[in-house]
XYZ file of C-alpha atoms in Angstrom:
458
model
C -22.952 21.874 6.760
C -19.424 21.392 5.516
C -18.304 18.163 4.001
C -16.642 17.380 7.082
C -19.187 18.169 9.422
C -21.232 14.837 9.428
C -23.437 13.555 12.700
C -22.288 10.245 13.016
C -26.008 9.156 14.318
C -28.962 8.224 12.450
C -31.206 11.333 11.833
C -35.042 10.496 10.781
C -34.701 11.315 7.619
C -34.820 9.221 4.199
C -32.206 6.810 3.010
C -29.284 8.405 1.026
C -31.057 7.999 -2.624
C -28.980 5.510 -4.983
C -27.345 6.156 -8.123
C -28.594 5.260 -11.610
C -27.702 1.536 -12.938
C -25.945 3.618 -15.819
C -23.813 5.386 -12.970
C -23.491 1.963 -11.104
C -22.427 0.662 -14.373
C -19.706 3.342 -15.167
C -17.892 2.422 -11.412
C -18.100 -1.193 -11.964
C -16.525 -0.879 -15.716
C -14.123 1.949 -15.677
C -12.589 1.642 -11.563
C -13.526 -1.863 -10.260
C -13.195 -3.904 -12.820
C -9.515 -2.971 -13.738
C -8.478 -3.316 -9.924
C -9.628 -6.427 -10.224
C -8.260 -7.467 -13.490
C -4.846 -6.824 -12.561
C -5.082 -8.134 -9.098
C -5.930 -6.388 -6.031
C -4.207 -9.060 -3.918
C -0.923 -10.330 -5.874
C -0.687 -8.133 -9.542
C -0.857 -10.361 -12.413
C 1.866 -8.568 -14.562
C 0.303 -8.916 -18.230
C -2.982 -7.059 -16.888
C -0.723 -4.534 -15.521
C 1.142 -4.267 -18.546
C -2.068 -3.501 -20.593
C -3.422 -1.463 -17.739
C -0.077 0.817 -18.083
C -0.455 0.869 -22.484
C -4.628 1.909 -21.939
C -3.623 3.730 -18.610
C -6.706 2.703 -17.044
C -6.139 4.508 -13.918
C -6.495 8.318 -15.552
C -9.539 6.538 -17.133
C -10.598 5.790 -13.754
C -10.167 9.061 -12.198
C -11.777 10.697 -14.561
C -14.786 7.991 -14.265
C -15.181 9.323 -10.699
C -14.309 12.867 -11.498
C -17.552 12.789 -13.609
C -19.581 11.057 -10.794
C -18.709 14.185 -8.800
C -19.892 16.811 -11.581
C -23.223 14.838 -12.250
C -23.966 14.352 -8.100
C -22.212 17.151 -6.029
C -20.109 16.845 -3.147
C -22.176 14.079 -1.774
C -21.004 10.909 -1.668
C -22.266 8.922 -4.696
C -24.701 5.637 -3.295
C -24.615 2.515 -6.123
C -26.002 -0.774 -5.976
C -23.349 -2.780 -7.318
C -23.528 -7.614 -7.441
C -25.979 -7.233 -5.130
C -24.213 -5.265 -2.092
C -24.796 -1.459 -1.823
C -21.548 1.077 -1.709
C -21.241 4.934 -0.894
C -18.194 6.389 -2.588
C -17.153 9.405 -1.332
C -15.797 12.269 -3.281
C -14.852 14.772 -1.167
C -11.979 14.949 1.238
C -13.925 15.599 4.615
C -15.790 12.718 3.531
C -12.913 10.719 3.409
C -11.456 12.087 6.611
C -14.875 11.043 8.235
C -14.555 7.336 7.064
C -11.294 6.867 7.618
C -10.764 8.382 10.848
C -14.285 6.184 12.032
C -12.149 2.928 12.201
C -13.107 0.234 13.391
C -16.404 1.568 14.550
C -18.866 2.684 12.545
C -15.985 2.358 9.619
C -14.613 -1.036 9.786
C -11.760 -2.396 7.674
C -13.205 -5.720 7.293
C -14.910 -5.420 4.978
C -16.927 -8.636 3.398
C -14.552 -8.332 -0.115
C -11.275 -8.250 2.652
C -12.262 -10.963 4.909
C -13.046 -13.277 1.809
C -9.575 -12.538 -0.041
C -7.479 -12.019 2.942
C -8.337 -15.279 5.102
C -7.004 -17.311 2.088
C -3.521 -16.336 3.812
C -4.080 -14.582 7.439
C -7.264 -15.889 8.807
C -6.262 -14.288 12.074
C -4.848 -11.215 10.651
C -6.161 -7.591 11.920
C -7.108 -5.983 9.165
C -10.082 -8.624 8.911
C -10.990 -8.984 12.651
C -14.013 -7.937 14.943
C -13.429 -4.957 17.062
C -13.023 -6.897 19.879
C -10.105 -9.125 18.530
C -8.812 -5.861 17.068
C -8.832 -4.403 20.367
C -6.257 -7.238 21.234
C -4.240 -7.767 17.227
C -4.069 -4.210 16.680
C -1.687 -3.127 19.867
C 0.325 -6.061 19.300
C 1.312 -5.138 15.561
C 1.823 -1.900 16.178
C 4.435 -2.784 19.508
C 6.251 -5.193 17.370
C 6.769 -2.574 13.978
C 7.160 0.346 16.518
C 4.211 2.173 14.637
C 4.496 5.829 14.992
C 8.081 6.284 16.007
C 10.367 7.905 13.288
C 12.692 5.072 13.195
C 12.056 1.175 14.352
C 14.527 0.547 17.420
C 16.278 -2.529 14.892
C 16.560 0.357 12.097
C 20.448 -0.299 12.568
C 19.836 -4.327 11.861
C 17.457 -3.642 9.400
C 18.879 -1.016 7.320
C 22.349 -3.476 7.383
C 20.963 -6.115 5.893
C 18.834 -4.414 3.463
C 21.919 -2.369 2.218
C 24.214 -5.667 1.865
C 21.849 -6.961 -0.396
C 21.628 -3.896 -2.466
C 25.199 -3.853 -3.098
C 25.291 -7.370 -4.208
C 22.540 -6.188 -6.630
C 24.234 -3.544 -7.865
C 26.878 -5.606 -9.005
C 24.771 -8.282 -10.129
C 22.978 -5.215 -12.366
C 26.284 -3.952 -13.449
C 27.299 -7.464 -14.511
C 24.044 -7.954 -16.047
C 24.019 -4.921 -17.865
C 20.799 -3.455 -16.835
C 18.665 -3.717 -13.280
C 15.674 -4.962 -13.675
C 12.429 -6.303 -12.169
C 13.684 -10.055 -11.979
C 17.085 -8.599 -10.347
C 14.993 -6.404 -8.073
C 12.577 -8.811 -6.683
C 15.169 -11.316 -5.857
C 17.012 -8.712 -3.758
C 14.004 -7.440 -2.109
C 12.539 -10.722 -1.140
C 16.348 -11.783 0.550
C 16.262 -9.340 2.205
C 12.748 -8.810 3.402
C 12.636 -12.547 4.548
C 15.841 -12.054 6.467
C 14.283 -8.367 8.062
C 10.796 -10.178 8.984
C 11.907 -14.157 9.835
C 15.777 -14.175 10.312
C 18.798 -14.530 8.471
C 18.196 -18.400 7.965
C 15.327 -17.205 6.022
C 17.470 -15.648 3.177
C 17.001 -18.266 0.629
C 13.545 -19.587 1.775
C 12.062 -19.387 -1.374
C 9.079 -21.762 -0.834
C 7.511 -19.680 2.587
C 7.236 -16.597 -0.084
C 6.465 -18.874 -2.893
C 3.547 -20.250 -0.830
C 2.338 -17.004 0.402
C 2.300 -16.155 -3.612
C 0.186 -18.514 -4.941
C -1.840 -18.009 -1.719
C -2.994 -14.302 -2.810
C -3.521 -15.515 -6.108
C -6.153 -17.076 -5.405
C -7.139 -14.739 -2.724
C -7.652 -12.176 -5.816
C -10.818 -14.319 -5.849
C -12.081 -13.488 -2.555
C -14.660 -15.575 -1.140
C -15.525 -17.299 -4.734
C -12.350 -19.590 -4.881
C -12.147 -22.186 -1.814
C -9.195 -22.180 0.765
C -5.964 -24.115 -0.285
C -5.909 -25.420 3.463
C -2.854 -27.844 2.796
C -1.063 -24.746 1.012
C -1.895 -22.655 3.668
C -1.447 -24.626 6.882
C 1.996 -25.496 5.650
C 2.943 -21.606 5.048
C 1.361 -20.950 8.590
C 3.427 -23.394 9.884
C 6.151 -21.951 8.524
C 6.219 -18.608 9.243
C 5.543 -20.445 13.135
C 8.970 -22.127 13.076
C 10.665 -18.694 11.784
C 8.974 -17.296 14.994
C 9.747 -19.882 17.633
C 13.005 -19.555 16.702
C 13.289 -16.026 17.045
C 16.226 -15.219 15.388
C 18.108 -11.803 17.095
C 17.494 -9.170 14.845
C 14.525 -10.193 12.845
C 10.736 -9.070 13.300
C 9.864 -12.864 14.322
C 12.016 -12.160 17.579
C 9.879 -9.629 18.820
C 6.724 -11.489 17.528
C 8.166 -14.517 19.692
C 9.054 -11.315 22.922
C 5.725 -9.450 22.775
C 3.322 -9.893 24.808
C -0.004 -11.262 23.282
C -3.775 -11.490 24.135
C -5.338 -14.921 23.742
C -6.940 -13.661 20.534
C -3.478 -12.858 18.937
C -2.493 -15.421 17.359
C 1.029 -14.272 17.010
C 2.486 -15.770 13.885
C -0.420 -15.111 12.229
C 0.140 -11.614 12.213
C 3.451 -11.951 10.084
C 1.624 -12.522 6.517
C 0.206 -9.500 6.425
C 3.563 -7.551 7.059
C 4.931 -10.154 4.039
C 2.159 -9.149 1.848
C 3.058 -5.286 2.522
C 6.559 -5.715 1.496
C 4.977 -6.898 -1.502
C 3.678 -3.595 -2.829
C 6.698 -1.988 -1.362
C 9.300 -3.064 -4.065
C 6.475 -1.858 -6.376
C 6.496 1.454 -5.071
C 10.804 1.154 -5.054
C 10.824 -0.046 -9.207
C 8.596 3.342 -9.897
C 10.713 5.605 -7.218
C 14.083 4.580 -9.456
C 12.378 5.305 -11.964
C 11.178 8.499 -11.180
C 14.717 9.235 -9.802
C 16.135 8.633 -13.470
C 13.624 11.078 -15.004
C 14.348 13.815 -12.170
C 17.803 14.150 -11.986
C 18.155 17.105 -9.771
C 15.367 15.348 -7.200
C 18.256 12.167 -7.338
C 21.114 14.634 -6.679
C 19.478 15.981 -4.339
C 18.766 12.222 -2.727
C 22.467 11.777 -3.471
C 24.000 14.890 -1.135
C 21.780 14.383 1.802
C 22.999 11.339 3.413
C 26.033 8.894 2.624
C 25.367 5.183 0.925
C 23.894 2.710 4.046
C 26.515 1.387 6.163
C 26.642 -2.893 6.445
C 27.170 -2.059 10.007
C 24.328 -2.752 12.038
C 25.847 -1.015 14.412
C 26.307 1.973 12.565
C 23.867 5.138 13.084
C 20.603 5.164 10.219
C 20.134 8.279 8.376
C 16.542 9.308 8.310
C 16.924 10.669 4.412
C 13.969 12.973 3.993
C 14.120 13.614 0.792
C 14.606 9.960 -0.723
C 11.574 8.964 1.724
C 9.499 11.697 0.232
C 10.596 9.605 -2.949
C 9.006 6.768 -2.207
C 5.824 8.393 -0.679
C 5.538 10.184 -3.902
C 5.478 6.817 -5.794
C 2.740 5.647 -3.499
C 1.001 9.001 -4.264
C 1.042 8.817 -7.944
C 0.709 4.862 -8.089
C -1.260 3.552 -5.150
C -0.584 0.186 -4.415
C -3.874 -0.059 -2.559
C -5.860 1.941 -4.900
C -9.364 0.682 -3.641
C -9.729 1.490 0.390
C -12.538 -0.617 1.295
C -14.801 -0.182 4.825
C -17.838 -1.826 6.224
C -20.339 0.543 7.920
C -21.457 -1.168 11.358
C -24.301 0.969 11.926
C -26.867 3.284 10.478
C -24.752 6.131 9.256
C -26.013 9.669 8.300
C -24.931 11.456 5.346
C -25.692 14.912 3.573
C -28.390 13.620 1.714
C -30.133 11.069 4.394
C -29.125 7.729 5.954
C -27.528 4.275 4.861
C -28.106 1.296 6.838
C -25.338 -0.492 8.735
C -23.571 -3.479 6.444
C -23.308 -0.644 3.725
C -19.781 -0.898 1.756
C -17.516 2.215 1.519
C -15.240 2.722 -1.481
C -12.541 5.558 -1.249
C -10.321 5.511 -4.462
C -6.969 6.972 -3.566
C -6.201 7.783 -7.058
C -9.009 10.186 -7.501
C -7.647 12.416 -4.614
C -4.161 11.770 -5.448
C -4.557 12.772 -9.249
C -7.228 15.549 -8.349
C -5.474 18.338 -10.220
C -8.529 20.906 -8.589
C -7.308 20.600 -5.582
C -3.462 19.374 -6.044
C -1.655 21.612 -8.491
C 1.070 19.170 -8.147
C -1.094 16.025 -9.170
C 1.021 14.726 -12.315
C 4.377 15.752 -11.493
C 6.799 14.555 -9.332
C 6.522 16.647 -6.119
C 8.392 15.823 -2.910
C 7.843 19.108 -0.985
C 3.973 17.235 -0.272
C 5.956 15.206 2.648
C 8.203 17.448 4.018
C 8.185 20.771 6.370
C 10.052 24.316 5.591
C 12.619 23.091 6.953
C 13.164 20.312 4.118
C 12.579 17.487 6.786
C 9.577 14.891 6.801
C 6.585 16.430 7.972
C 5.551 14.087 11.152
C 1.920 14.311 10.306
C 2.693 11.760 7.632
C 0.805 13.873 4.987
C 0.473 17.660 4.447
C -2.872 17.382 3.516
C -6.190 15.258 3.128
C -6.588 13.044 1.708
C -3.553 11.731 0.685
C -3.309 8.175 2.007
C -0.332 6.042 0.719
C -0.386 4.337 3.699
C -3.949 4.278 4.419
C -5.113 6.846 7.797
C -6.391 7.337 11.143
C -6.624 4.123 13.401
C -6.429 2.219 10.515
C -2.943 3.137 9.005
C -0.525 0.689 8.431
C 1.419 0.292 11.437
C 4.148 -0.752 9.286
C 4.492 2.848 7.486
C 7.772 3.340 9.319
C 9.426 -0.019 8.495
C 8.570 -0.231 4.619
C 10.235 3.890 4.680
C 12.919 2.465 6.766
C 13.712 -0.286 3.732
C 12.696 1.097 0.596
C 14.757 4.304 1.445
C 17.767 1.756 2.351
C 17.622 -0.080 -0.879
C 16.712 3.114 -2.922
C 19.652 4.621 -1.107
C 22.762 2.108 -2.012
C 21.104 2.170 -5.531
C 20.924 6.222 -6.153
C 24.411 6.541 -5.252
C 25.266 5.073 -8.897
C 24.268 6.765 -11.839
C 21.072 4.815 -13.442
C 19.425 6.148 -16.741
C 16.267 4.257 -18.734
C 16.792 1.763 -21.247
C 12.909 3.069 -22.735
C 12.249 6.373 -21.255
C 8.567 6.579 -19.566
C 8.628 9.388 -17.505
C 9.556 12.576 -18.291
C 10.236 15.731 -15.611
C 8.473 18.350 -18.073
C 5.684 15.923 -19.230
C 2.080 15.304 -16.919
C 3.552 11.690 -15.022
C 0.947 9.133 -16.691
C -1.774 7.417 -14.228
C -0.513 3.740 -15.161
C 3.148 2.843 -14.258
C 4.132 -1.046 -14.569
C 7.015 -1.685 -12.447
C 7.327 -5.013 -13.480
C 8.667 -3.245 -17.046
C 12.129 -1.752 -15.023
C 14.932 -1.792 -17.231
C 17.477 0.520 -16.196
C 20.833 0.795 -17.345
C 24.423 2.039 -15.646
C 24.906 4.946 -16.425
């Protein structure tokens, strides 16, 4: 039997024997425990500043890398605080959990539902299949989930690229771009794409939603801020009742919705993706200004973004492949968490239902035996011979930026749609790095802090 080839019933055999405490030890220390540190809900920027010096995430890789020597290709079981976790290490494996969403692989997992009802109680990702039978249609009709471009791409892309070119100017004034510049931008303009224009300078619905993951990096042990929250929730309701033309709370406010929806309460997870999307933008310039022919390249395929909304949206391949190789190199979601609702048979015998599944995306992403290309920059991954984006989303398993299967973020083409904007008006200028990091003929390291951006005009 392949990796792949798994019967997705109980068999009568044994229970899937569990690792040693030393090899239960090694996951917690060298892969859990620095997720953790550094914040697996809203990044706390001086762990991920030491995270980048130690560059805990080859450490990490290389934890699990020697999980897979000592055990095989069978997923490794470990008892870990009291709950028991499989962690796969081979892609079929991972194919077989992630394509088993919501049932017998669900995505709320106890961990998710304690951090992420701090800010979405009624979100999908933490829901019961039958309320994601109802939340999960309605997200993906509203962010147009698998179409190449979102039918507002021309509104979208507009408003994204007039706020790049006021911080471009702002950088060039400034004398360098950097993360505080950035962030500013991105949030504008993200609050104006997902609640409306008189969002722009909303600072306290984002602000609120901040200190709201903080303490969702908790989970379950820190308690609710229900004032804090209710008052975000209400919010983000107001944004969609008024359903401003243009804006992602419109077509909340035009969809139609089951009574389990909860419409509004779908928005904070798209808010909390956008997030982790101007992460994955600070590395992409700054793989751009370490690859220079990969940035002329992004240069010559398409013009800068037009401020027209009406204008026609260029579907940039190349810079898009960018971006998906920043997510590649530097998960933002390095720790893909399911919840087995069933008996589940393995290889190696059976785990009972309630059993936690742990894929780490770095370990395939960095796994240089099966990805020559692990540690370099490498945008040929995402696209087809014909130099345009492959429409499979990946070229091969398991490469999951955006998570896979039912499960993927339905927001994939939306985040593309803006980071490639933004990246877009920005790449047009000559950028170079104030510190070099990254080097085009040097291994790209595991760790990247993109809260350390400095680039200067060039």
């Amino acid at each position: 039997m392949t990796p792949s080839e798994h019967p997705t019933r109980p068999g009568r055999r044994g229970r899937v024997p569990t690792a040693s405490l030393l090899d239960a030890a090694r996951l917690a220390g060298g892969v859990l425990l620095p997720v953790a540190a550094r914040g697996a809900i809203a990044r706390r920027p001086r762990a991920v500043a030491v995270a980048a010096r130690l560059d805990l995430d080859s450490r990490a890789v290389r934890t699990v890398r020697r999980l897979r020597e000592r055990h095989g290709p069978d997923p490794v079981h470990v008892r870990l605080l009291g709950r028991s976790f499989v962690v796969p290490v081979e892609p079929g494996d991972v194919r077989r959990v992630l394509e088993g969403a919501p049932e017998p692989f669900s995505p709320a997992s106890p961990e998710k539902r304690g951090a992420l009802a701090h800010f979405q109680p009624r979100g999908v990702l933490i829901s019961s299949p039958a309320q994601r039978r109802e939340r999960r249609p309605f997200n993906e009709s509203v962010l147009d989930a698998g179409q190449p471009l979102h039918h507002l791409a021309g509104p979208f892309a507009a408003v994204v690229a007039q706020e790049a070119a006021q911080l471009a100017d702002e950088a060039r004034s400034a004398g360098a771009l950097t993360w505080p510049l950035l962030s500013r931008t991105w949030w504008r303009a993200v609050r104006r794409v997902t609640l409306g224009e008189s969002a722009r300078d909303d600072e306290q619905v984002t602000d609120d939603l901040l200190a709201l993951r903080r303490r969702a990096n908790w989970s379950g042990l820190a308690p609710v801020d229900h004032r804090r929250r209710e008052r975000f929730l209400g919010r983000v309701r107001e944004y969609v009742e008024a359903a401003e033309p243009g804006s992602l709370a419109a077509l909340v406010a035009g969809t139609p919705a089951g009574p389990g929806v909860v419409p509004h309460e779908q928005v904070p997870q798209w808010l909390f993706a956008f997030d982790a999307a101007a992460w994955a933008s600070s590395r992409a310039l700054e793989l751009l200004a370490a690859h220079p022919d990969v940035a002329r390249r992004v240069r010559e395929e398409a013009p800068p973004p037009s401020v027209d909304p009406a204008a026609p949206v260029a579907r940039r391949p190349v810079l898009r492949s960018v971006v998906l190789e920043s997510l590649r190199l530097w998960p933002t979601t390095p720790a893909v968490l399911r919840q087995t609702t069933t008996t589940t048979s393995w290889r190696t015998g059976d785990l009972p239902e309630r059993t936690g599944v742990l894929v780490f995306a770095p370990f395939f992403h960095r796994d240089e035996s099966r990805l020559p290309q692990a540690h370099r920059l490498a945008p040929e991954l995402w696209l087809d011979a014909d130099g345009q984006e492959d429409p499979r989303g990946a070229v091969d398993w398991p490469l999951v930026p955006f998570s896979a299967g039912p499960g993927m973020c339905p927001g994939r083409g939306v985040v593309l749609l803006t980071t490639s904007t933004l990246l877009a008006a920005l790449a047009h200028q000559a950028w170079r790095p104030a510190v070099p990091r990254l080097r085009a003929d040097r291994p790209l390291p595991g760790t990247l802090d993109p809260f350390a951006l400095r680039l200067l005009p060039g």
